[in-house]
């Protein structure tokens, strides 16, 4: 049912008190087909919302239509001795999905434990953490084309996955509603433990021969120690992407700041830790009104209670400016701003 003046405060992890002029929760393709013929759909601007864990609303009123994806279902499509092909509905909670896979012994998504959001939003920005990205376990997805009303299948190449991006964030922004995502997971998984903190955490937990449950537990511990829980403190994870710069530029940065943190990205480029840049520019733990920079992870902006989207955004822009002045590096937001 299409609602008017619908509160989105429970549908954005910054916990902003935002109202949508029009709102509709979708559970299947029929809902979308019907909605396409509605006057509101035709006349109003629109946005597609998953878990609201990567978005920042600037104003307290969204003058348009918000389409929320709420379909459910996680099924095995096929399996053999080594792999299992799983299909998950876009409206499933990502953490619920990961836990289900980990408990079933299907490996591949354990490093992506506890990322807030829905399954459908995962390919949108190619979510990633602790050395794994969604594209590593992705098989295909099914999406509804709002322009034509048709169902379209996308494979890995079609999605053009990049660092926190895909075609759904660029050329096809707001055009496709992702309905389900198919994954290929492993029954005898090779664990990915290269990301330093995981090995350390497993040691701390006294685990010497880890399995996927142990890795999931280690990742959960690391996340809990660094990243604020949006249910307690509003936030959208990393606010900016880690900037990718030429190795020579990074070498110069290292000369001036020997403690600069960067990870080799490919032959020519380095991904610099934006958290380090922001901390070094003096922002870690800063607070302006109810908008702030998290005390344990400078890449995360938080809402202490009554911050507005504009206050958080203006803090982000101040940080961007100050990092640019100090290091000559431009930070690009990772969150979607509406
Ligand atoms: N660092 C600092 N100060 C800080 C924060 C970080 O100096 O305040 C330095 C530390 O040296 C640390 C390094 O930066 O070792 C990297 O920090 P961290 O491991 O926390 O990862 P990140 O690069 O800040 C990225 C993702 C996170 C993901 C983690 C773990 C992006 C934009 N962010 O953060 O993803 O959980 O790696 O893999 O790529 C998200 O996308 O919302 C998100 C939380």
Coordinates of C-alpha atoms and ligand atoms in Angstrom, one line a residue:
X1 CA 0.0 0.0 0.0
X2 CA 1.2 3.5 -0.9
X3 CA 1.5 5.7 2.2
X4 CA 1.8 9.4 2.6
X5 CA 4.1 11.3 5.0
X6 CA 5.8 8.1 6.2
X7 CA 8.5 8.3 8.9
X8 CA 11.9 6.9 7.8
X9 CA 13.5 7.2 11.2
X10 CA 13.6 3.4 11.5
X11 CA 14.8 3.0 7.9
X12 CA 18.1 4.9 8.1
X13 CA 21.0 3.9 10.4
X14 CA 22.0 7.5 11.1
X15 CA 18.7 7.5 12.9
X16 CA 17.6 10.8 11.2
X17 CA 14.1 12.0 11.8
X18 CA 13.1 12.1 8.1
X19 CA 9.7 11.9 6.5
X20 CA 9.0 10.6 3.0
X21 CA 6.2 12.3 1.0
X22 CA 5.3 8.9 -0.4
X23 CA 6.3 5.4 0.6
X24 CA 5.7 1.9 -0.5
X25 CA 7.1 -1.4 0.8
X26 CA 7.5 -4.0 -2.0
X27 CA 7.3 -7.8 -1.4
X28 CA 7.1 -9.1 -5.0
X29 CA 7.2 -8.2 -8.7
X30 CA 3.4 -7.8 -8.8
X31 CA 3.7 -4.8 -6.4
X32 CA 6.3 -3.2 -8.6
X33 CA 4.2 -3.7 -11.8
X34 CA 1.2 -2.1 -10.1
X35 CA 3.3 0.7 -8.7
X36 CA 4.6 1.5 -12.2
X37 CA 1.1 2.5 -13.3
X38 CA 0.5 4.7 -10.3
X39 CA 0.4 8.5 -10.9
X40 CA 2.8 9.0 -8.0
X41 CA 5.4 6.7 -9.5
X42 CA 5.1 8.6 -12.8
X43 CA 5.2 12.1 -11.5
X44 CA 7.4 12.0 -8.4
X45 CA 11.2 11.6 -8.0
X46 CA 12.0 8.3 -6.4
X47 CA 14.6 6.3 -4.5
X48 CA 15.0 2.7 -3.7
X49 CA 15.8 1.8 -0.1
X50 CA 17.2 -1.3 1.4
X51 CA 18.3 -1.2 5.0
X52 CA 19.1 2.5 4.9
X53 CA 22.6 1.7 6.2
X54 CA 24.5 3.7 3.6
X55 CA 22.4 6.8 3.1
X56 CA 22.3 10.3 4.5
X57 CA 19.1 12.4 4.0
X58 CA 20.0 16.1 4.0
X59 CA 16.5 17.3 4.7
X60 CA 13.9 16.2 7.2
X61 CA 11.4 15.8 4.3
X62 CA 12.0 13.7 1.2
X63 CA 9.9 15.2 -1.5
X64 CA 9.4 12.0 -3.5
X65 CA 8.6 8.3 -3.4
X66 CA 10.6 5.9 -1.3
X67 CA 10.4 2.2 -2.5
X68 CA 11.4 -0.2 0.3
X69 CA 12.3 -3.8 -0.6
X70 CA 10.9 -6.3 1.8
X71 CA 10.8 -9.6 -0.1
X72 CA 12.0 -12.7 1.8
X73 CA 13.5 -16.2 1.1
X74 CA 16.8 -18.0 1.0
X75 CA 17.0 -21.1 -1.1
X76 CA 19.5 -23.6 -2.4
X77 CA 19.4 -23.6 -6.2
X78 CA 21.9 -26.4 -6.7
X79 CA 24.9 -28.0 -5.1
X80 CA 27.7 -30.5 -5.7
X81 CA 30.4 -31.9 -3.6
X82 CA 32.3 -28.7 -3.4
X83 CA 30.0 -25.8 -4.0
X84 CA 26.5 -24.6 -3.2
X85 CA 24.5 -22.1 -5.3
X86 CA 22.2 -20.1 -3.1
X87 CA 19.6 -17.5 -4.0
X88 CA 18.6 -14.9 -1.4
X89 CA 15.8 -12.4 -1.7
X90 CA 16.9 -8.7 -1.7
X91 CA 14.8 -7.9 1.4
X92 CA 16.6 -10.4 3.7
X93 CA 18.8 -8.9 6.4
X94 CA 22.5 -9.3 5.4
X95 CA 23.6 -10.4 8.8
X96 CA 20.8 -13.0 9.1
X97 CA 21.9 -14.3 5.7
X98 CA 25.5 -14.6 6.6
X99 CA 24.7 -16.3 9.9
X100 CA 22.6 -18.8 8.1
X101 CA 25.4 -19.6 5.7
X102 CA 28.0 -19.8 8.4
X103 CA 25.9 -22.1 10.5
X104 CA 25.2 -24.3 7.4
X105 CA 29.0 -24.6 6.9
X106 CA 28.9 -22.7 3.6
X107 CA 32.1 -20.6 3.3
X108 CA 32.7 -17.3 1.5
X109 CA 30.8 -14.7 3.4
X110 CA 32.2 -15.2 6.9
X111 CA 34.5 -12.2 6.5
X112 CA 31.4 -10.1 5.7
X113 CA 29.8 -10.9 9.0
X114 CA 27.8 -8.1 10.7
X115 CA 27.7 -5.6 7.9
X116 CA 24.4 -3.7 8.4
X117 CA 22.0 -3.7 5.5
X118 CA 19.9 -5.9 3.3
X119 CA 21.0 -8.5 0.8
X120 CA 19.8 -6.4 -2.2
X121 CA 22.1 -3.5 -1.2
X122 CA 25.2 -5.7 -1.0
X123 CA 25.9 -5.8 -4.8
X124 CA 24.9 -2.2 -5.2
X125 CA 28.1 -1.0 -3.6
X126 CA 30.0 -4.2 -3.7
X127 CA 30.3 -4.4 0.1
X128 CA 33.6 -5.5 1.5
X129 CA 35.4 -6.1 4.7
X130 CA 38.5 -7.9 6.0
X131 CA 39.9 -8.9 2.6
X132 CA 36.7 -10.1 1.0
X133 CA 34.3 -8.3 -1.4
X134 CA 30.8 -9.3 -2.4
X135 CA 32.0 -9.9 -6.0
X136 CA 34.2 -12.8 -4.7
X137 CA 31.0 -14.8 -3.9
X138 CA 28.6 -13.3 -6.4
X139 CA 27.0 -15.4 -9.2
X140 CA 24.2 -13.3 -10.6
X141 CA 21.2 -11.1 -9.6
X142 CA 17.7 -10.5 -10.8
X143 CA 16.4 -7.0 -11.0
X144 CA 13.2 -5.3 -12.1
X145 CA 13.7 -2.6 -14.7
X146 CA 11.5 0.4 -13.6
X147 CA 11.8 1.9 -17.1
X148 CA 10.5 -1.1 -19.0
X149 CA 8.7 -3.2 -16.3
X150 CA 10.9 -6.3 -17.2
X151 CA 13.0 -8.7 -15.2
X152 CA 16.7 -8.6 -16.1
X153 CA 19.5 -10.9 -15.1
X154 CA 22.9 -9.5 -14.4
X155 CA 26.1 -11.6 -14.1
X156 CA 29.3 -10.5 -12.5
X157 CA 30.6 -8.7 -15.7
X158 CA 27.3 -6.9 -16.2
X159 CA 27.5 -5.4 -12.7
X160 CA 31.0 -3.8 -13.3
X161 CA 31.9 -4.2 -9.7
X162 CA 34.6 -1.9 -8.4
X163 CA 35.8 -0.7 -5.0
X164 CA 32.4 0.1 -3.3
X165 CA 30.6 0.5 -6.6
X166 CA 28.7 -1.1 -9.4
X167 CA 26.5 -0.1 -12.3
X168 CA 23.6 0.3 -9.8
X169 CA 25.4 3.2 -8.2
X170 CA 26.5 4.7 -11.5
X171 CA 24.8 4.4 -14.9
X172 CA 21.8 2.5 -13.7
X173 CA 21.2 4.6 -10.5
X174 CA 17.6 4.3 -9.4
X175 CA 16.6 2.4 -12.5
X176 CA 16.7 -1.2 -11.3
X177 CA 15.2 -2.7 -8.2
X178 CA 17.4 -5.7 -7.2
X179 CA 15.0 -8.5 -6.3
X180 CA 17.3 -11.4 -5.5
X181 CA 21.0 -12.2 -5.4
X182 CA 22.6 -15.6 -6.2
X183 CA 25.9 -16.6 -4.6
X184 CA 28.3 -19.5 -5.0
X185 CA 29.6 -20.6 -1.7
X186 CA 32.2 -23.3 -0.8
X187 CA 31.6 -26.5 1.2
X188 CA 35.4 -26.9 1.8
X189 CA 36.3 -23.2 2.0
X190 CA 39.8 -21.7 2.0
X191 CA 39.8 -19.2 4.8
X192 CA 40.8 -15.7 4.1
X193 CA 42.9 -14.6 7.0
X194 CA 45.4 -12.3 5.4
X195 CA 43.8 -9.2 6.8
X196 CA 46.1 -8.7 9.8
X197 CA 43.5 -8.1 12.5
X198 CA 41.8 -11.5 11.9
X199 CA 44.8 -13.6 12.6
X200 CA 45.5 -11.6 15.7
X201 CA 41.9 -11.8 16.9
X202 CA 41.9 -15.6 16.4
X203 CA 45.0 -15.9 18.5
X204 CA 43.4 -13.7 21.2
X205 CA 40.4 -16.0 21.1
X206 CA 42.7 -19.0 21.5
X207 CA 41.8 -20.5 18.2
X208 CA 44.6 -22.4 16.4
X209 CA 42.7 -24.3 13.7
X210 CA 40.0 -21.9 12.7
X211 CA 36.8 -22.8 10.8
X212 CA 34.4 -20.4 9.2
X213 CA 32.4 -20.0 12.5
X214 CA 35.7 -18.9 14.2
X215 CA 36.4 -16.4 11.4
X216 CA 32.9 -15.0 11.6
X217 CA 33.3 -14.7 15.4
X218 CA 36.7 -13.0 15.0
X219 CA 35.3 -10.5 12.5
X220 CA 32.3 -9.8 14.8
X221 CA 34.7 -9.1 17.7
X222 CA 36.8 -6.7 15.6
X223 CA 33.8 -4.9 14.2
X224 CA 32.3 -4.5 17.7
X225 CA 35.5 -3.1 19.1
X226 CA 35.8 -0.4 16.4
X227 CA 32.5 0.3 14.7
X228 CA 29.6 1.7 16.6
X229 CA 26.3 -0.3 16.6
X230 CA 23.8 1.8 14.7
X231 CA 21.1 0.7 17.1
X232 CA 23.0 2.5 19.8
X233 CA 24.8 5.3 18.0
X234 CA 23.5 6.4 14.6
X235 CA 26.1 5.9 11.8
X236 CA 26.5 4.6 8.3
X237 CA 29.8 2.8 8.6
X238 CA 32.7 4.4 6.6
X239 CA 31.6 7.8 5.5
X240 CA 34.3 8.1 2.9
X241 CA 36.1 5.7 0.6
X242 CA 39.7 5.0 1.1
X243 CA 41.3 7.2 -1.6
X244 CA 43.4 5.5 -4.3
X245 CA 46.5 7.5 -5.2
X246 CA 49.6 6.9 -7.4
X247 CA 52.4 5.1 -5.7
X248 CA 54.7 8.1 -6.3
X249 CA 52.3 10.4 -4.5
X250 CA 52.1 7.9 -1.6
X251 CA 55.9 7.7 -1.5
X252 CA 56.0 11.5 -1.0
X253 CA 53.3 11.3 1.7
X254 CA 55.4 8.6 3.5
X255 CA 58.5 10.9 3.4
X256 CA 56.6 13.6 5.1
X257 CA 54.5 11.3 7.4
X258 CA 56.4 8.0 7.9
X259 CA 53.4 6.6 9.8
X260 CA 51.0 7.0 6.8
X261 CA 48.9 3.9 6.3
X262 CA 48.4 2.5 2.8
X263 CA 47.7 -0.8 1.1
X264 CA 49.1 -1.7 -2.3
X265 CA 46.1 -1.6 -4.7
X266 CA 47.7 -2.7 -7.9
X267 CA 51.1 -2.1 -9.6
X268 CA 50.8 1.7 -9.7
X269 CA 48.4 2.7 -7.0
X270 CA 48.0 2.6 -3.2
X271 CA 44.8 2.7 -1.2
X272 CA 45.4 5.2 1.6
X273 CA 43.6 4.6 4.9
X274 CA 41.1 7.5 5.0
X275 CA 40.7 6.9 8.8
X276 CA 44.4 7.7 9.2
X277 CA 44.2 10.9 7.1
X278 CA 41.2 12.1 9.1
X279 CA 42.8 11.2 12.4
X280 CA 46.0 12.9 11.5
X281 CA 44.1 16.0 10.5
X282 CA 42.9 16.1 14.0
X283 CA 39.3 15.0 13.7
X284 CA 39.1 11.8 15.6
X285 CA 36.6 12.0 18.4
X286 CA 35.5 15.6 17.5
X287 CA 32.0 16.6 18.0
X288 CA 30.0 19.5 16.6
X289 CA 26.5 19.6 18.2
X290 CA 25.2 16.1 17.8
X291 CA 27.3 15.3 14.8
X292 CA 30.7 13.7 15.4
X293 CA 33.6 11.7 14.4
X294 CA 33.8 8.3 16.1
X295 CA 36.4 8.0 18.8
X296 CA 37.6 4.5 17.7
X297 CA 37.4 4.8 13.9
X298 CA 37.8 8.3 12.4
X299 CA 36.2 7.1 9.1
X300 CA 32.9 6.8 10.8
X301 CA 30.7 9.8 11.4
X302 CA 28.0 9.5 14.1
X303 CA 24.8 11.0 15.2
X304 CA 24.8 11.5 19.0
X305 CA 21.0 12.0 18.9
X306 CA 19.5 15.0 17.3
X307 CA 21.9 15.8 14.5
X308 CA 20.3 16.7 11.2
X309 CA 21.5 15.3 7.9
X310 CA 22.8 18.7 7.0
X311 CA 24.9 19.0 10.2
X312 CA 26.5 15.6 9.5
X313 CA 27.1 16.5 5.9
X314 CA 28.6 19.9 6.8
X315 CA 31.0 18.1 9.2
X316 CA 31.9 15.7 6.4
X317 CA 32.6 18.6 4.1
X318 CA 34.8 20.3 6.7
X319 CA 36.8 17.1 7.1
X320 CA 37.1 16.8 3.3
X321 CA 38.4 20.3 3.1
X322 CA 40.9 20.0 5.9
X323 CA 42.3 16.6 4.6
X324 CA 42.6 18.2 1.1
X325 CA 44.5 21.2 2.6
X326 CA 46.8 19.1 4.8
X327 CA 47.6 16.2 2.4
X328 CA 46.3 17.3 -1.1
X329 CA 44.1 14.2 -1.2
X330 CA 40.4 14.4 -2.0
X331 CA 38.1 12.2 0.1
X332 CA 35.0 11.0 -1.7
X333 CA 31.9 10.1 0.3
X334 CA 31.0 6.4 0.3
X335 CA 27.5 7.0 1.6
X336 CA 24.7 8.0 -0.8
X337 CA 23.5 11.5 -0.1
X338 CA 19.8 12.3 -0.8
Ligands
LIG1 N1 43.2 4.1 10.9 C1 43.7 5.1 11.6 N2 42.8 5.9 12.4 C2 41.5 5.6 12.4 C3 41.0 4.5 11.6 C4 41.9 3.8 10.9 O1 44.9 5.4 11.7 O2 40.8 6.3 13.0 C5 44.2 3.3 10.1 C6 44.7 2.1 10.9 O3 46.1 2.0 10.7 C7 44.1 0.9 10.4 C8 43.8 1.3 8.9 O4 43.6 2.7 9.0 O5 44.9 -0.2 10.4 C9 42.6 0.6 8.3 O6 41.5 0.7 9.2 P1 40.4 -0.4 9.3 O7 41.0 -1.7 9.3 O8 39.4 0.0 10.3 O9 39.7 -0.3 7.9 P2 39.3 1.0 7.0 O10 40.2 1.0 5.8 O11 39.1 2.2 7.8 C10 37.7 -0.5 5.4 C11 36.3 -0.4 5.0 C12 35.4 -0.9 6.1 C13 35.7 -2.3 6.5 C14 37.2 -2.3 6.9 C15 37.7 -3.7 7.3 C16 36.1 1.3 3.3 C17 35.7 2.7 3.0 N3 35.9 0.9 4.6 O12 37.8 0.5 6.5 O13 34.0 -1.0 5.6 O14 34.9 -2.8 7.5 O15 38.0 -1.8 5.9 O16 37.9 -4.4 6.1 O17 36.7 0.7 2.5 C18 32.1 0.4 5.3 O18 32.3 0.3 4.1 O19 31.1 1.0 5.7 C19 33.0 -0.2 6.2 C20 32.9 -0.2 7.5

